[in-house]
Coordinates of C-alpha atoms and ligand atoms in Angstrom, one line a residue:
Chain I
X1 CA 150.5 102.4 91.6
X2 CA 150.7 105.3 94.0
X3 CA 149.1 103.3 96.7
X4 CA 151.4 100.3 96.1
X5 CA 154.4 102.6 96.3
X6 CA 153.2 104.1 99.5
X7 CA 152.6 100.6 100.9
X8 CA 156.2 99.5 100.0
X9 CA 157.7 102.6 101.6
X10 CA 155.6 102.1 104.7
X11 CA 157.2 98.7 105.1
X12 CA 160.7 100.0 104.3
X13 CA 161.3 103.6 103.6
X14 CA 165.0 103.0 102.8
X15 CA 164.4 101.2 99.5
X16 CA 166.2 103.0 96.7
X17 CA 164.2 104.3 93.7
X18 CA 165.8 101.4 91.7
X19 CA 164.6 98.8 94.2
X20 CA 161.2 100.3 94.3
X21 CA 161.1 100.3 90.5
X22 CA 162.0 96.6 90.4
X23 CA 159.2 95.8 92.9
X24 CA 156.6 97.8 91.0
X25 CA 157.7 96.9 87.4
X26 CA 158.3 100.6 86.4
X27 CA 161.4 102.7 85.9
X28 CA 163.3 104.5 88.6
X29 CA 162.4 107.8 86.9
X30 CA 158.8 107.0 87.2
X31 CA 159.3 106.2 90.8
X32 CA 161.0 109.6 91.3
X33 CA 158.1 111.3 89.6
X34 CA 155.5 109.5 91.7
X35 CA 157.4 110.3 94.9
X36 CA 157.5 114.0 94.2
X37 CA 153.8 114.1 93.5
X38 CA 153.1 112.1 96.7
X39 CA 155.3 114.5 98.7
X40 CA 153.8 117.6 97.2
X41 CA 150.3 116.5 98.1
X42 CA 151.6 115.5 101.6
X43 CA 150.3 111.9 101.0
X44 CA 153.8 111.1 102.1
X45 CA 154.6 113.7 104.8
X46 CA 158.0 112.4 106.0
X47 CA 160.4 109.5 106.3
X48 CA 161.5 108.5 109.7
X49 CA 163.1 105.5 111.4
X50 CA 161.2 103.3 113.8
X51 CA 163.2 103.5 116.9
X52 CA 163.2 101.7 120.2
X53 CA 165.3 103.9 122.6
X54 CA 164.9 101.2 125.3
X55 CA 167.0 98.7 123.3
X56 CA 169.8 101.3 123.1
X57 CA 169.8 101.8 126.8
X58 CA 168.2 105.2 126.6
X59 CA 165.4 106.0 129.1
X60 CA 162.4 107.9 128.0
X61 CA 159.0 108.2 129.5
X62 CA 155.9 108.1 127.4
X63 CA 152.4 109.1 128.4
X64 CA 149.0 109.0 126.8
X65 CA 146.7 111.8 128.1
X66 CA 143.0 111.9 127.8
X67 CA 141.9 115.5 127.5
X68 CA 138.4 116.9 128.0
X69 CA 137.9 120.4 126.5
X70 CA 135.2 122.9 125.7
X71 CA 134.9 123.4 122.0
X72 CA 134.5 127.0 121.0
X73 CA 131.9 128.6 118.6
X74 CA 133.3 129.1 115.2
X75 CA 136.4 126.9 115.7
X76 CA 134.9 123.8 117.3
X77 CA 137.8 121.6 118.5
X78 CA 140.4 122.9 116.0
X79 CA 141.4 126.0 117.7
X80 CA 142.2 124.4 121.0
X81 CA 143.8 121.4 119.3
X82 CA 146.2 123.8 117.6
X83 CA 147.1 125.4 120.8
X84 CA 147.9 122.1 122.3
X85 CA 149.8 120.4 119.5
X86 CA 152.1 123.3 118.9
X87 CA 154.0 122.3 122.0
X88 CA 156.9 120.1 120.8
X89 CA 156.4 117.7 123.7
X90 CA 153.2 116.6 121.9
X91 CA 154.0 113.8 119.5
X92 CA 150.5 113.0 118.3
X93 CA 147.1 114.5 119.0
X94 CA 143.7 112.9 117.9
X95 CA 140.1 114.0 118.3
X96 CA 138.2 110.9 119.6
X97 CA 134.7 109.7 119.8
X98 CA 133.7 108.3 123.1
X99 CA 135.0 109.1 126.6
X100 CA 137.4 111.9 126.1
X101 CA 137.7 114.6 123.4
X102 CA 141.4 114.4 122.7
X103 CA 144.0 111.6 123.0
X104 CA 147.4 113.1 123.4
X105 CA 150.7 111.1 123.0
X106 CA 153.8 112.6 124.5
X107 CA 157.3 111.6 125.5
X108 CA 159.9 113.2 127.7
X109 CA 163.2 112.4 129.5
X110 CA 161.5 112.0 132.9
X111 CA 158.2 111.6 134.7
X112 CA 158.8 115.0 136.2
X113 CA 159.0 116.7 132.8
X114 CA 155.6 115.2 131.8
X115 CA 154.0 116.2 135.0
X116 CA 155.4 119.7 134.6
X117 CA 153.9 120.0 131.1
X118 CA 150.5 118.7 132.1
X119 CA 150.1 120.7 135.3
X120 CA 151.6 123.9 134.1
X121 CA 150.7 124.1 130.4
X122 CA 148.0 121.7 129.5
X123 CA 145.6 121.6 132.5
X124 CA 145.8 125.4 132.9
X125 CA 144.9 126.1 129.3
X126 CA 141.7 128.0 128.6
X127 CA 139.0 125.5 127.5
X128 CA 140.8 122.4 129.0
X129 CA 138.3 120.9 131.6
X130 CA 140.0 117.8 132.7
X131 CA 143.0 115.6 132.0
X132 CA 143.8 112.0 132.8
X133 CA 147.3 110.7 132.3
X134 CA 148.4 107.1 131.6
X135 CA 152.0 106.2 131.7
X136 CA 153.3 103.6 129.3
X137 CA 154.8 100.5 131.0
X138 CA 155.8 98.3 128.2
X139 CA 155.6 98.3 124.5
X140 CA 154.9 95.0 122.8
X141 CA 154.2 96.1 119.2
X142 CA 154.5 99.4 117.5
X143 CA 153.8 100.5 114.0
X144 CA 153.0 96.9 113.0
X145 CA 156.3 95.5 114.3
X146 CA 156.6 93.3 117.4
X147 CA 159.4 94.7 119.5
X148 CA 160.7 91.4 120.7
X149 CA 161.5 90.5 117.0
X150 CA 159.6 89.0 114.2
X151 CA 159.2 85.2 114.2
X152 CA 161.3 83.4 111.7
X153 CA 160.3 80.7 109.3
X154 CA 162.5 77.7 109.1
X155 CA 162.1 76.0 105.8
X156 CA 164.2 73.2 104.3
X157 CA 166.4 74.8 101.6
X158 CA 165.1 72.6 98.8
X159 CA 161.7 70.9 98.5
X160 CA 159.8 69.6 95.4
Chain M
X1 CA 169.5 34.4 115.8
X2 CA 171.0 35.2 112.5
X3 CA 173.1 38.3 111.9
X4 CA 172.4 39.9 108.6
X5 CA 174.7 42.2 106.7
X6 CA 173.2 45.4 105.3
X7 CA 173.1 44.0 101.8
X8 CA 171.3 40.9 102.9
X9 CA 168.8 43.0 104.7
X10 CA 168.3 45.1 101.5
X11 CA 167.2 42.0 99.7
X12 CA 164.1 42.0 101.9
X13 CA 162.9 45.3 100.4
X14 CA 160.0 44.8 98.0
X15 CA 161.2 44.9 94.4
X16 CA 158.9 47.8 93.3
X17 CA 160.3 49.9 96.2
X18 CA 163.9 48.9 95.6
X19 CA 163.6 49.7 92.0
X20 CA 161.9 53.0 92.5
X21 CA 164.4 55.6 91.3
X22 CA 165.4 58.0 94.1
X23 CA 163.9 61.5 93.9
X24 CA 165.7 63.5 91.2
X25 CA 165.8 66.4 93.7
X26 CA 167.5 64.3 96.4
X27 CA 171.1 64.4 95.1
X28 CA 171.0 68.1 94.6
X29 CA 169.3 68.6 98.0
X30 CA 172.3 66.9 99.7
X31 CA 174.6 69.3 97.9
X32 CA 172.6 72.3 99.0
X33 CA 172.5 71.1 102.6
X34 CA 176.3 70.8 102.5
X35 CA 176.8 74.3 101.3
X36 CA 176.7 77.2 103.8
X37 CA 175.1 80.5 103.3
X38 CA 172.9 79.5 100.4
X39 CA 170.4 81.9 98.8
X40 CA 167.7 79.3 98.0
X41 CA 165.0 79.7 95.4
X42 CA 164.5 75.9 95.6
X43 CA 161.7 75.8 98.1
X44 CA 158.3 74.5 97.1
X45 CA 156.4 76.0 100.0
X46 CA 155.2 79.5 100.9
X47 CA 157.6 81.8 102.7
X48 CA 154.7 83.2 104.8
X49 CA 153.7 82.0 108.2
X50 CA 150.2 80.5 108.6
X51 CA 147.9 83.5 109.2
X52 CA 147.7 84.1 113.0
X53 CA 143.9 83.7 113.1
X54 CA 144.3 80.1 112.0
X55 CA 147.0 79.4 114.5
X56 CA 145.2 81.1 117.3
X57 CA 142.0 79.1 116.5
X58 CA 144.0 75.9 116.6
X59 CA 145.5 76.8 120.0
X60 CA 141.9 77.5 121.3
X61 CA 140.6 74.2 120.0
X62 CA 143.6 72.4 121.7
X63 CA 142.7 74.2 124.9
X64 CA 139.2 72.9 124.6
X65 CA 140.6 69.4 124.2
X66 CA 139.9 68.6 120.6
X67 CA 142.4 65.8 120.6
X68 CA 140.4 62.7 119.5
X69 CA 139.8 61.0 116.1
X70 CA 137.3 62.5 113.7
X71 CA 135.1 60.6 111.2
X72 CA 137.2 58.7 108.5
X73 CA 135.9 61.2 106.0
X74 CA 137.1 64.1 108.2
X75 CA 135.3 66.5 110.5
X76 CA 131.8 66.9 109.1
X77 CA 131.8 70.6 110.0
X78 CA 134.9 71.0 107.8
X79 CA 133.5 69.1 104.9
X80 CA 130.3 71.2 105.0
X81 CA 132.4 74.4 105.1
X82 CA 134.7 73.1 102.3
X83 CA 131.7 72.2 100.1
X84 CA 130.4 75.7 100.4
X85 CA 133.8 77.3 99.9
X86 CA 134.4 75.2 96.7
X87 CA 130.9 76.3 95.5
X88 CA 131.7 79.9 96.3
X89 CA 135.2 80.0 94.8
X90 CA 134.9 77.6 91.8
X91 CA 131.2 76.9 91.3
X92 CA 131.7 73.3 92.3
X93 CA 129.0 71.2 93.9
X94 CA 130.1 68.4 96.1
X95 CA 128.0 66.5 98.7
X96 CA 129.9 66.9 102.0
X97 CA 128.6 63.6 103.2
X98 CA 129.7 61.3 100.4
X99 CA 131.9 63.1 97.9
X100 CA 134.6 64.7 100.0
X101 CA 137.4 63.1 102.1
X102 CA 139.9 65.1 104.2
X103 CA 143.4 63.7 103.7
X104 CA 146.9 64.1 105.0
X105 CA 147.9 66.7 102.4
X106 CA 147.3 66.6 98.7
X107 CA 150.0 63.9 98.9
X108 CA 147.7 61.3 100.5
X109 CA 144.9 62.3 98.2
X110 CA 147.1 61.4 95.2
X111 CA 148.1 58.1 96.9
X112 CA 144.7 56.8 97.9
X113 CA 143.2 57.8 94.6
X114 CA 145.7 55.9 92.6
X115 CA 145.7 52.9 94.9
X116 CA 142.0 52.6 94.8
X117 CA 142.0 52.7 91.0
X118 CA 144.9 50.7 89.7
X119 CA 145.2 47.0 89.1
X120 CA 148.7 45.6 88.2
X121 CA 149.5 46.7 84.7
X122 CA 147.0 49.5 84.5
X123 CA 148.5 52.6 82.9
X124 CA 148.3 56.2 84.0
X125 CA 149.2 59.2 81.7
X126 CA 151.4 61.6 83.6
X127 CA 151.7 65.0 81.9
X128 CA 155.3 66.2 82.6
X129 CA 157.3 68.2 83.6
X130 CA 155.3 67.7 86.8
X131 CA 155.4 67.4 90.5
X132 CA 157.7 64.6 91.6
X133 CA 155.3 62.3 93.3
X134 CA 152.9 61.2 90.5
X135 CA 155.0 58.6 88.7
X136 CA 156.4 57.0 91.9
X137 CA 152.9 56.9 93.4
X138 CA 151.5 55.2 90.3
X139 CA 154.3 52.6 90.5
X140 CA 153.8 52.0 94.3
X141 CA 150.1 51.5 93.5
X142 CA 151.1 48.7 91.1
X143 CA 150.4 50.7 87.9
X144 CA 152.6 51.9 85.1
X145 CA 153.2 55.6 84.5
X146 CA 153.3 56.9 80.9
X147 CA 154.9 60.2 80.6
X148 CA 153.4 62.7 78.1
X149 CA 155.6 65.7 77.6
X150 CA 154.6 69.3 77.3
X151 CA 156.8 72.0 75.7
X152 CA 157.7 75.6 76.4
X153 CA 156.9 76.5 72.7
X154 CA 153.3 75.3 73.4
X155 CA 153.1 77.2 76.7
X156 CA 153.4 73.9 78.5
X157 CA 149.7 73.3 77.7
X158 CA 148.2 69.9 76.9
X159 CA 148.7 68.6 73.4
X160 CA 145.9 66.1 72.7
X161 CA 147.6 64.4 69.7
X162 CA 150.4 63.5 72.0
X163 CA 148.1 62.3 74.7
X164 CA 146.2 60.2 72.1
X165 CA 149.4 58.5 71.1
X166 CA 150.1 57.5 74.6
X167 CA 146.8 55.9 75.3
X168 CA 146.7 52.1 75.3
X169 CA 143.8 49.7 76.2
X170 CA 145.3 49.6 79.7
X171 CA 145.1 53.3 80.2
X172 CA 142.8 54.0 83.1
X173 CA 143.6 57.6 84.2
X174 CA 145.4 60.8 83.5
X175 CA 147.1 63.1 86.1
X176 CA 147.1 66.8 85.3
X177 CA 148.2 69.7 87.5
X178 CA 147.1 73.2 86.7
X179 CA 148.3 75.7 87.9
X180 CA 151.4 73.6 87.3
X181 CA 154.5 72.9 89.4
X182 CA 157.1 73.5 88.0
X183 CA 156.0 75.4 84.8
X184 CA 153.4 77.7 86.3
X185 CA 151.1 77.0 83.3
X186 CA 147.3 77.1 83.7
X187 CA 144.6 75.7 81.5
X188 CA 141.9 77.9 79.9
X189 CA 138.3 76.8 79.5
X190 CA 138.6 75.6 75.9
X191 CA 141.5 73.3 76.9
X192 CA 139.6 72.0 79.8
X193 CA 136.7 71.2 77.6
X194 CA 138.9 69.4 75.2
X195 CA 140.4 67.5 78.1
X196 CA 137.0 66.2 79.2
X197 CA 136.1 65.3 75.7
X198 CA 139.4 63.3 75.4
X199 CA 138.8 61.6 78.7
X200 CA 135.3 60.7 77.7
X201 CA 136.4 59.4 74.4
X202 CA 138.8 56.9 76.0
X203 CA 136.8 56.4 79.2
X204 CA 139.6 57.7 81.5
X205 CA 139.4 59.2 84.9
X206 CA 141.2 62.5 85.4
X207 CA 143.1 63.2 88.6
X208 CA 143.2 67.0 88.7
X209 CA 145.7 68.3 91.2
X210 CA 144.5 71.9 91.7
X211 CA 146.5 72.6 94.8
X212 CA 147.8 76.0 93.4
X213 CA 144.3 77.1 92.3
X214 CA 144.2 80.0 94.8
X215 CA 147.5 81.2 93.4
X216 CA 146.3 82.1 89.9
X217 CA 147.5 85.5 88.7
X218 CA 145.7 85.8 85.3
X219 CA 142.0 85.5 85.4
X220 CA 140.2 83.2 87.8
X221 CA 141.1 79.5 88.1
X222 CA 138.6 77.2 86.3
X223 CA 138.2 73.9 88.1
X224 CA 137.9 70.9 85.8
X225 CA 134.9 69.4 87.7
X226 CA 132.9 72.6 87.3
X227 CA 132.5 71.8 83.6
X228 CA 129.4 70.0 82.5
X229 CA 129.7 66.2 82.5
X230 CA 133.2 66.5 83.9
X231 CA 132.4 65.8 87.5
X232 CA 131.6 62.1 87.0
X233 CA 135.1 61.4 85.8
X234 CA 137.2 63.9 87.7
X235 CA 138.9 63.4 91.0
X236 CA 139.8 66.8 92.5
X237 CA 143.0 66.8 94.5
X238 CA 143.8 69.9 96.6
X239 CA 144.8 71.1 100.0
X240 CA 145.6 73.8 102.4
X241 CA 149.4 73.8 102.1
X242 CA 149.9 76.4 99.4
X243 CA 146.8 78.7 99.5
X244 CA 146.9 79.2 103.2
X245 CA 150.6 78.7 103.9
X246 CA 149.8 75.6 105.9
X247 CA 152.4 73.0 104.6
X248 CA 153.3 71.7 108.0
X249 CA 149.7 71.1 109.1
X250 CA 149.5 68.2 106.5
X251 CA 146.0 68.8 105.4
X252 CA 144.4 68.2 102.0
X253 CA 141.3 66.8 100.4
X254 CA 139.9 64.6 97.6
X255 CA 136.6 65.2 96.0
X256 CA 134.8 63.0 93.4
X257 CA 132.0 60.6 92.6
X258 CA 130.6 59.0 95.8
X259 CA 131.4 55.4 94.8
X260 CA 135.0 56.2 94.1
X261 CA 135.4 58.3 97.2
X262 CA 134.0 55.4 99.3
X263 CA 136.6 53.1 97.8
X264 CA 139.4 55.6 98.6
X265 CA 138.1 56.1 102.1
X266 CA 138.5 52.3 102.6
X267 CA 142.2 52.7 102.1
X268 CA 142.3 55.9 104.2
X269 CA 140.4 54.3 107.1
X270 CA 142.8 51.4 107.4
X271 CA 146.1 53.3 106.8
X272 CA 145.5 56.8 108.2
X273 CA 142.2 56.5 110.1
X274 CA 141.6 60.3 109.9
X275 CA 143.6 63.4 109.1
X276 CA 145.1 65.3 112.1
X277 CA 142.1 66.6 114.1
X278 CA 143.7 69.9 115.2
X279 CA 144.7 70.7 111.6
X280 CA 141.1 70.1 110.6
X281 CA 139.9 72.7 113.1
X282 CA 142.6 75.1 111.8
X283 CA 141.5 74.5 108.2
X284 CA 137.9 75.4 109.2
X285 CA 139.1 78.8 110.3
X286 CA 141.2 79.1 107.1
X287 CA 138.1 78.6 105.0
X288 CA 135.9 80.9 107.1
X289 CA 138.1 84.0 107.5
X290 CA 141.2 84.1 105.4
X291 CA 140.1 85.4 102.0
X292 CA 142.0 88.6 102.6
X293 CA 145.2 86.9 103.8
X294 CA 145.1 84.7 100.7
X295 CA 144.6 87.7 98.4
X296 CA 147.5 89.6 100.1
X297 CA 149.9 86.6 99.6
X298 CA 148.8 86.2 96.0
X299 CA 149.5 89.9 95.3
X300 CA 152.9 89.6 96.9
X301 CA 153.7 86.5 94.8
X302 CA 152.5 88.3 91.7
X303 CA 154.9 91.2 92.3
X304 CA 157.8 88.9 92.7
X305 CA 156.8 86.9 89.7
X306 CA 156.9 89.9 87.5
X307 CA 160.4 90.8 88.8
X308 CA 162.0 87.4 88.4
X309 CA 160.5 86.6 85.0
X310 CA 161.7 89.9 83.6
X311 CA 165.1 89.4 85.1
X312 CA 165.5 85.8 83.7
X313 CA 164.5 87.0 80.2
X314 CA 166.9 89.9 80.4
X315 CA 169.7 87.5 81.4
X316 CA 169.0 85.5 78.2
X317 CA 167.1 82.7 79.8
X318 CA 163.7 82.5 78.0
X319 CA 161.0 82.2 80.7
X320 CA 157.2 82.3 80.2
X321 CA 155.2 84.4 82.6
X322 CA 153.6 81.8 84.9
X323 CA 149.9 82.2 85.2
X324 CA 149.8 80.4 88.5
X325 CA 151.7 78.7 91.4
X326 CA 155.0 80.2 92.5
X327 CA 157.6 78.9 90.2
X328 CA 159.4 80.4 87.2
X329 CA 160.6 77.7 84.7
X330 CA 163.6 79.1 82.8
X331 CA 165.1 77.8 79.6
X332 CA 168.9 77.4 80.0
X333 CA 169.6 75.7 76.7
X334 CA 171.6 78.6 75.3
X335 CA 174.2 78.0 78.0
X336 CA 175.0 74.6 76.6
X337 CA 174.9 73.1 80.1
X338 CA 172.6 70.4 81.3
X339 CA 170.1 71.4 84.0
X340 CA 172.0 69.6 86.6
X341 CA 175.4 71.0 85.5
X342 CA 173.8 74.5 85.5
X343 CA 172.4 74.2 89.0
X344 CA 175.5 72.5 90.5
X345 CA 177.8 75.1 89.0
X346 CA 175.5 78.0 90.1
X347 CA 175.5 76.6 93.6
X348 CA 179.2 76.1 93.7
X349 CA 180.2 79.4 92.3
X350 CA 177.5 81.8 93.6
X351 CA 175.8 79.8 96.4
X352 CA 172.4 80.3 94.7
X353 CA 170.1 77.2 94.7
X354 CA 167.5 76.6 92.0
X355 CA 166.3 73.1 91.0
X356 CA 167.2 71.2 87.9
X357 CA 164.2 70.8 85.6
X358 CA 165.0 67.1 85.2
X359 CA 163.7 66.6 88.7
X360 CA 160.2 67.0 87.2
X361 CA 160.5 64.6 84.3
X362 CA 162.5 64.0 81.2
X363 CA 161.3 67.0 79.3
X364 CA 162.6 69.2 82.1
X365 CA 166.1 68.9 80.7
X366 CA 167.3 72.3 79.6
X367 CA 165.2 74.0 82.2
X368 CA 165.6 75.1 85.8
X369 CA 162.9 75.9 88.4
X370 CA 163.2 79.0 90.6
X371 CA 160.6 79.4 93.3
X372 CA 159.5 82.9 94.0
X373 CA 158.1 82.0 97.4
X374 CA 161.1 83.9 98.7
X375 CA 161.5 87.5 99.9
X376 CA 162.2 90.2 97.4
X377 CA 165.7 90.7 98.9
X378 CA 166.5 87.0 98.3
X379 CA 165.2 87.2 94.7
X380 CA 167.5 90.2 94.1
X381 CA 170.5 88.4 95.6
X382 CA 169.7 85.3 93.5
X383 CA 169.4 87.4 90.3
X384 CA 172.7 89.1 91.1
X385 CA 174.4 85.7 91.6
X386 CA 172.9 84.4 88.4
X387 CA 174.0 87.4 86.5
X388 CA 177.6 87.0 87.7
X389 CA 177.4 83.3 86.8
X390 CA 176.3 84.1 83.3
X391 CA 179.0 86.7 83.0
X392 CA 176.5 89.5 82.4
Ligands
LIG1 C1 151.6 70.0 92.5 C2 151.6 69.5 93.9 N1 150.7 68.7 94.4 C3 150.8 68.2 95.6 C4 151.7 68.7 96.5 C5 151.7 68.1 97.9 O1 151.2 69.0 98.8 P1 150.7 68.7 100.3 O2 150.8 67.2 100.5 O3 151.4 69.5 101.2 O4 149.2 69.0 100.2 C6 152.6 69.6 96.1 C7 153.7 70.1 97.0 O5 154.7 70.6 96.7 C8 152.6 70.1 94.8 O6 153.5 71.0 94.3

């Protein structure tokens, strides 16, 4: 039930407790109870809108940065990860297998801001050996949703 | 050159076609089409797109130029894959070379099966309420349909006493459809065993339309032909429309004893030649890699089913929980309205479309069919409309 509830919210976090209850066949009170448990365990750690600033005419620049670092004894990658992700510019940070150690997702108002962060903060940080920055050119699909709209299904209104 | 008036031209129409009653759904259909902004639960097809992997495979095959006829029986690769899929899913064993023909939907399978079997005057038992095409197809094949009713009090399951009463010495076959459109009923193993004993006793063939088999919510679908001795008198009718959300691809199949299939392929080869080639390649991909897509659609239908059945019952319209397919068949007798009045008034006053039970046979009177192959939002809107309509 918990998993089904999470899946429903993942598709649409604005469903009311009553709507969720109808979809799950339980009461709204039970939904509220489950939600508080999920939130307490941080299985659900937030509710946010999926936004596409582009469509609203707002310019933002996004970059994905490959970061090579030297892990430290005792803390491994975690210590340096924490030093990096505490910068608010960093939206997501993942430890990766393969080519680079970290994959860092960031966004800013301009290219200049991103360059400033990387050259002044990130590249100069103790333990950071190398960075490689990729700027995002176009988004096709994000969070499971195609940004040019979902395809519609045209069915006849009544069929046997 | 003679100029004919319309009515003169109409006299040219074969009598059995002219006399065929128009589809019960047709009149209501026109009304729905003429109404704007309808919330429709009247649709008998999935509201999912065909899984992308199937569509992408079809595009790839088109690029490779797969644009020619296939064997009359259908692409051999597909028949082999289908045989092993039927074995894996339902424990069926069909020889892909002689016991399977790929058709233009389950619709064509029903048609060629009946046409290959019926001589003028032969009778076919049609268990109703049922899918709209059985009785007309029997008539077009020159036979006579004999309706055998099922009832809500009996869970819309087969009643063998009633079936026995309908048998005559001209009865050749029986059409059953489980999971059922429109009632959602399924048959359990003991009923299936009785069915085969009944068919054996009267030496009847059974046309078993199992097109909704993959959409079974309680337990696992038991295919009639998987029962001992059943295979030799069963014609399995099914297709890709419902399970894989592939209605527009027009692809189905018919499985049965080799001699019967050969007779049916005779009709198929002269009237159809072969099922659409590109759809056959698409179906191959469906069988190979869509188990999870099918399971996900089934789970979504189940969730909607639970919602709508509960809502109907709470609104005072007794509705059994359907074990399969995607229809809820609600009893509206307490309103004092006929099925058609109910649906017409509901459409006029609330712009909610559901289908009168009478479209599915005489014992559909007093019932309406709501399809839950519609988004949850739509189901909620429909229930709100229904609730206002009933003054609740
Ligand atoms: C019970 C039943 N059989 C057969 C069909 C025909 O399906 P198709 O010709 O798309 O395979 C339908 C379609 O609604 C149906 O409900």
